[in-house]
Structures are given as C-alpha cells and as structure tokens.
Amino acid sequence: MTVIDNQVVVNRPVAEVYGFLADCNNHQQLMPEEAYNWSSTRDTASFAIKNMAKLSIKVNNRNENSEVVFGPSEKVPFDVTLRWRVEPQGDHATLASLVVEAELNMMMKMLAAKPLQKLVDAQVGKLKEILEK
C-alpha cells in the first residue's frame, strides 16, 4: 500500500472546512491548473489531468465534521482511496489532512507517486488559500 499525504492548519472552524470538503462541487477550486473537463455534483466529480487519464470519483463515506472518503466511480487500474480528515484546533482553526492510499505495483509507484504527491500538496495548499480569503 502506497500512502501519500499532507496536512495544513486552516484558520476556520471545523464545520466550515468539513462543509466545503463534503461537497464535490467545491473540489474544482482545489485542482491544479493541469485539471480540465470538470464535471461534478455534491457526491461525484469527473475530470482529466494533463498527461494523465480521466478520473471519476464519488463520495464513499461522510463522517460529519471528521472525514470525507472518496473512491473511484469507474474501473481504475489500481485500488485508490482519497481521505480528507478534519480535526478542530481550538474554536477557530482546523487541521485538514489529505491522505491518498493506493495499491500500486513497483512500476506504477515509480510513475504515479510523484504526480500524486504534487496533487496532494497542491490541494492542501489551495484549501488554506481559499478558505482563509
């Protein structure tokens, strides 16, 4: 199992951060410039990333003010889970963590680990930037 993660403290209450992350429509704002052909509902998102395949994800589980778990909504070459976790840091701050868990063979890991880490880093950075405006 390959685990790729990053976290950030967002100066907003946990309910606000969770509310943003629980709606797939908001995730377009977290995507890097290389993402295009975005389509979403509250529970699903479909998009492509330059030099990568088209991706379709869905919400598998929501634990209010705690966690949102996403998985593929179409067949993919390897099992993958995206997990946003939020933890209160006092009344007005939240620790937000994005964890990607993927079943990658050695070859896929060599190809995918760096772009996945870049995606995770970009998303946590943009979350802080957007919510602290």
PDB file of C-alpha atoms in Angstrom:
ATOM      1  CA  MET A   1       0.000   0.000   0.000  1.00  0.00           C
ATOM      2  CA  THR A   2       1.370   3.388  -1.014  1.00  0.00           C
ATOM      3  CA  VAL A   3       0.317   6.257   1.255  1.00  0.00           C
ATOM      4  CA  ILE A   4       0.730   9.864   0.137  1.00  0.00           C
ATOM      5  CA  ASP A   5      -0.353  12.630   2.463  1.00  0.00           C
ATOM      6  CA  ASN A   6      -0.055  16.220   3.558  1.00  0.00           C
ATOM      7  CA  GLN A   7      -1.823  18.454   6.060  1.00  0.00           C
ATOM      8  CA  VAL A   8      -2.431  22.099   6.782  1.00  0.00           C
ATOM      9  CA  VAL A   9      -3.937  24.216   9.548  1.00  0.00           C
ATOM     10  CA  VAL A  10      -6.801  26.326   8.207  1.00  0.00           C
ATOM     11  CA  ASN A  11      -7.927  29.293  10.266  1.00  0.00           C
ATOM     12  CA  ARG A  12     -11.607  28.389  10.052  1.00  0.00           C
ATOM     13  CA  PRO A  13     -13.911  26.318  12.305  1.00  0.00           C
ATOM     14  CA  VAL A  14     -14.013  22.572  11.635  1.00  0.00           C
ATOM     15  CA  ALA A  15     -17.672  22.683  10.492  1.00  0.00           C
ATOM     16  CA  GLU A  16     -16.831  25.222   7.785  1.00  0.00           C
ATOM     17  CA  VAL A  17     -13.837  23.251   6.480  1.00  0.00           C
ATOM     18  CA  TYR A  18     -15.785  19.986   6.572  1.00  0.00           C
ATOM     19  CA  GLY A  19     -18.760  21.592   4.799  1.00  0.00           C
ATOM     20  CA  PHE A  20     -16.502  22.761   1.983  1.00  0.00           C
ATOM     21  CA  LEU A  21     -14.797  19.364   1.580  1.00  0.00           C
ATOM     22  CA  ALA A  22     -18.031  17.330   1.819  1.00  0.00           C
ATOM     23  CA  ASP A  23     -19.340  18.852  -1.451  1.00  0.00           C
ATOM     24  CA  CYS A  24     -17.571  17.628  -4.611  1.00  0.00           C
ATOM     25  CA  ASN A  25     -18.646  20.810  -6.412  1.00  0.00           C
ATOM     26  CA  ASN A  26     -16.064  22.694  -4.314  1.00  0.00           C
ATOM     27  CA  HIS A  27     -13.157  20.429  -5.208  1.00  0.00           C
ATOM     28  CA  GLN A  28     -12.655  22.017  -8.615  1.00  0.00           C
ATOM     29  CA  GLN A  29     -11.207  25.009  -6.750  1.00  0.00           C
ATOM     30  CA  LEU A  30      -8.585  22.711  -5.197  1.00  0.00           C
ATOM     31  CA  MET A  31      -7.372  21.291  -8.501  1.00  0.00           C
ATOM     32  CA  PRO A  32      -4.108  22.304 -10.142  1.00  0.00           C
ATOM     33  CA  GLU A  33      -4.096  24.182 -13.444  1.00  0.00           C
ATOM     34  CA  GLU A  34      -3.493  20.896 -15.282  1.00  0.00           C
ATOM     35  CA  ALA A  35      -7.050  19.729 -14.459  1.00  0.00           C
ATOM     36  CA  TYR A  36      -9.711  20.233 -17.126  1.00  0.00           C
ATOM     37  CA  ASN A  37     -13.121  18.936 -18.293  1.00  0.00           C
ATOM     38  CA  TRP A  38     -14.503  19.236 -14.755  1.00  0.00           C
ATOM     39  CA  SER A  39     -17.999  17.960 -14.060  1.00  0.00           C
ATOM     40  CA  SER A  40     -19.461  17.467 -10.583  1.00  0.00           C
ATOM     41  CA  THR A  41     -22.420  17.019  -8.279  1.00  0.00           C
ATOM     42  CA  ARG A  42     -22.421  17.055  -4.490  1.00  0.00           C
ATOM     43  CA  ASP A  43     -21.441  13.353  -4.466  1.00  0.00           C
ATOM     44  CA  THR A  44     -19.345  12.861  -7.629  1.00  0.00           C
ATOM     45  CA  ALA A  45     -16.658  14.531  -9.710  1.00  0.00           C
ATOM     46  CA  SER A  46     -15.171  13.739 -13.085  1.00  0.00           C
ATOM     47  CA  PHE A  47     -12.131  15.445 -14.585  1.00  0.00           C
ATOM     48  CA  ALA A  48      -8.936  14.927 -16.515  1.00  0.00           C
ATOM     49  CA  ILE A  49      -5.412  15.932 -15.586  1.00  0.00           C
ATOM     50  CA  LYS A  50      -2.949  16.801 -18.320  1.00  0.00           C
ATOM     51  CA  ASN A  51      -0.687  13.838 -19.139  1.00  0.00           C
ATOM     52  CA  MET A  52      -2.862  11.513 -17.029  1.00  0.00           C
ATOM     53  CA  ALA A  53      -6.087   9.601 -17.603  1.00  0.00           C
ATOM     54  CA  LYS A  54      -9.590  10.864 -16.955  1.00  0.00           C
ATOM     55  CA  LEU A  55     -10.638  10.352 -13.337  1.00  0.00           C
ATOM     56  CA  SER A  56     -14.082   9.890 -11.829  1.00  0.00           C
ATOM     57  CA  ILE A  57     -14.569   9.845  -8.066  1.00  0.00           C
ATOM     58  CA  LYS A  58     -17.501   9.553  -5.707  1.00  0.00           C
ATOM     59  CA  VAL A  59     -18.055  10.072  -2.006  1.00  0.00           C
ATOM     60  CA  ASN A  60     -17.939   6.681  -0.292  1.00  0.00           C
ATOM     61  CA  ASN A  61     -18.486   7.964   3.229  1.00  0.00           C
ATOM     62  CA  ARG A  62     -19.064  11.192   5.156  1.00  0.00           C
ATOM     63  CA  ASN A  63     -18.493  11.446   8.918  1.00  0.00           C
ATOM     64  CA  GLU A  64     -19.739  14.891   9.851  1.00  0.00           C
ATOM     65  CA  ASN A  65     -17.020  17.312  10.945  1.00  0.00           C
ATOM     66  CA  SER A  66     -14.492  14.476  10.829  1.00  0.00           C
ATOM     67  CA  GLU A  67     -13.855  12.792   7.476  1.00  0.00           C
ATOM     68  CA  VAL A  68     -14.881  12.544   3.810  1.00  0.00           C
ATOM     69  CA  VAL A  69     -13.769   9.426   1.925  1.00  0.00           C
ATOM     70  CA  PHE A  70     -13.665   9.291  -1.881  1.00  0.00           C
ATOM     71  CA  GLY A  71     -13.142   6.342  -4.192  1.00  0.00           C
ATOM     72  CA  PRO A  72     -13.276   5.719  -7.919  1.00  0.00           C
ATOM     73  CA  SER A  73     -16.706   5.665  -9.529  1.00  0.00           C
ATOM     74  CA  GLU A  74     -15.388   3.840 -12.609  1.00  0.00           C
ATOM     75  CA  LYS A  75     -12.956   0.969 -13.154  1.00  0.00           C
ATOM     76  CA  VAL A  76      -9.355   2.010 -12.469  1.00  0.00           C
ATOM     77  CA  PRO A  77      -6.051   0.184 -12.957  1.00  0.00           C
ATOM     78  CA  PHE A  78      -5.408   0.099  -9.185  1.00  0.00           C
ATOM     79  CA  ASP A  79      -7.382   0.491  -5.949  1.00  0.00           C
ATOM     80  CA  VAL A  80      -7.243   4.029  -4.580  1.00  0.00           C
ATOM     81  CA  THR A  81      -8.902   5.912  -1.722  1.00  0.00           C
ATOM     82  CA  LEU A  82      -8.752   9.652  -1.063  1.00  0.00           C
ATOM     83  CA  ARG A  83      -9.461  10.612   2.523  1.00  0.00           C
ATOM     84  CA  TRP A  84      -9.893  14.162   3.815  1.00  0.00           C
ATOM     85  CA  ARG A  85      -9.760  14.320   7.622  1.00  0.00           C
ATOM     86  CA  VAL A  86     -10.527  17.408   9.679  1.00  0.00           C
ATOM     87  CA  GLU A  87      -9.754  17.936  13.357  1.00  0.00           C
ATOM     88  CA  PRO A  88     -10.549  21.031  15.400  1.00  0.00           C
ATOM     89  CA  GLN A  89      -7.583  23.041  16.631  1.00  0.00           C
ATOM     90  CA  GLY A  90      -9.405  25.226  19.120  1.00  0.00           C
ATOM     91  CA  ASP A  91     -12.629  27.031  18.184  1.00  0.00           C
ATOM     92  CA  HIS A  92     -11.434  28.798  15.049  1.00  0.00           C
ATOM     93  CA  ALA A  93      -8.840  26.559  13.404  1.00  0.00           C
ATOM     94  CA  THR A  94      -8.861  23.137  11.762  1.00  0.00           C
ATOM     95  CA  LEU A  95      -6.151  20.632  10.930  1.00  0.00           C
ATOM     96  CA  ALA A  96      -7.053  19.317   7.461  1.00  0.00           C
ATOM     97  CA  SER A  97      -5.268  16.216   6.151  1.00  0.00           C
ATOM     98  CA  LEU A  98      -5.477  14.649   2.715  1.00  0.00           C
ATOM     99  CA  VAL A  99      -4.374  11.006   2.541  1.00  0.00           C
ATOM    100  CA  VAL A 100      -4.218   9.038  -0.706  1.00  0.00           C
ATOM    101  CA  GLU A 101      -3.962   5.277  -0.264  1.00  0.00           C
ATOM    102  CA  ALA A 102      -3.178   3.355  -3.445  1.00  0.00           C
ATOM    103  CA  GLU A 103      -2.387  -0.261  -4.281  1.00  0.00           C
ATOM    104  CA  LEU A 104       0.487   0.407  -6.674  1.00  0.00           C
ATOM    105  CA  ASN A 105       2.886  -2.178  -8.034  1.00  0.00           C
ATOM    106  CA  MET A 106       6.529  -1.080  -8.188  1.00  0.00           C
ATOM    107  CA  MET A 107       6.277   0.195 -11.774  1.00  0.00           C
ATOM    108  CA  MET A 108       3.077   2.166 -11.111  1.00  0.00           C
ATOM    109  CA  LYS A 109       4.586   3.577  -7.921  1.00  0.00           C
ATOM    110  CA  MET A 110       7.586   4.877  -9.872  1.00  0.00           C
ATOM    111  CA  LEU A 111       5.248   6.547 -12.378  1.00  0.00           C
ATOM    112  CA  ALA A 112       2.457   7.772 -10.128  1.00  0.00           C
ATOM    113  CA  ALA A 113       3.931   8.620  -6.707  1.00  0.00           C
ATOM    114  CA  LYS A 114       5.464  11.971  -7.650  1.00  0.00           C
ATOM    115  CA  PRO A 115       2.402  13.307  -9.544  1.00  0.00           C
ATOM    116  CA  LEU A 116       0.108  12.116  -6.718  1.00  0.00           C
ATOM    117  CA  GLN A 117       2.269  13.867  -4.101  1.00  0.00           C
ATOM    118  CA  LYS A 118       2.198  17.040  -6.207  1.00  0.00           C
ATOM    119  CA  LEU A 119      -1.602  16.818  -6.417  1.00  0.00           C
ATOM    120  CA  VAL A 120      -1.971  16.284  -2.648  1.00  0.00           C
ATOM    121  CA  ASP A 121       0.396  19.182  -1.863  1.00  0.00           C
ATOM    122  CA  ALA A 122      -1.462  21.493  -4.252  1.00  0.00           C
ATOM    123  CA  GLN A 123      -4.859  20.598  -2.817  1.00  0.00           C
ATOM    124  CA  VAL A 124      -3.981  21.208   0.835  1.00  0.00           C
ATOM    125  CA  GLY A 125      -2.288  24.489  -0.087  1.00  0.00           C
ATOM    126  CA  LYS A 126      -5.292  25.673  -2.084  1.00  0.00           C
ATOM    127  CA  LEU A 127      -7.701  24.649   0.697  1.00  0.00           C
ATOM    128  CA  LYS A 128      -5.947  27.013   3.090  1.00  0.00           C
ATOM    129  CA  GLU A 129      -5.722  29.776   0.488  1.00  0.00           C
ATOM    130  CA  ILE A 130      -9.418  29.577  -0.491  1.00  0.00           C
ATOM    131  CA  LEU A 131     -10.901  29.292   2.995  1.00  0.00           C
ATOM    132  CA  GLU A 132      -8.735  31.991   4.542  1.00  0.00           C
ATOM    133  CA  LYS A 133      -9.570  34.652   1.940  1.00  0.00           C
TER     134      LYS A 133
END
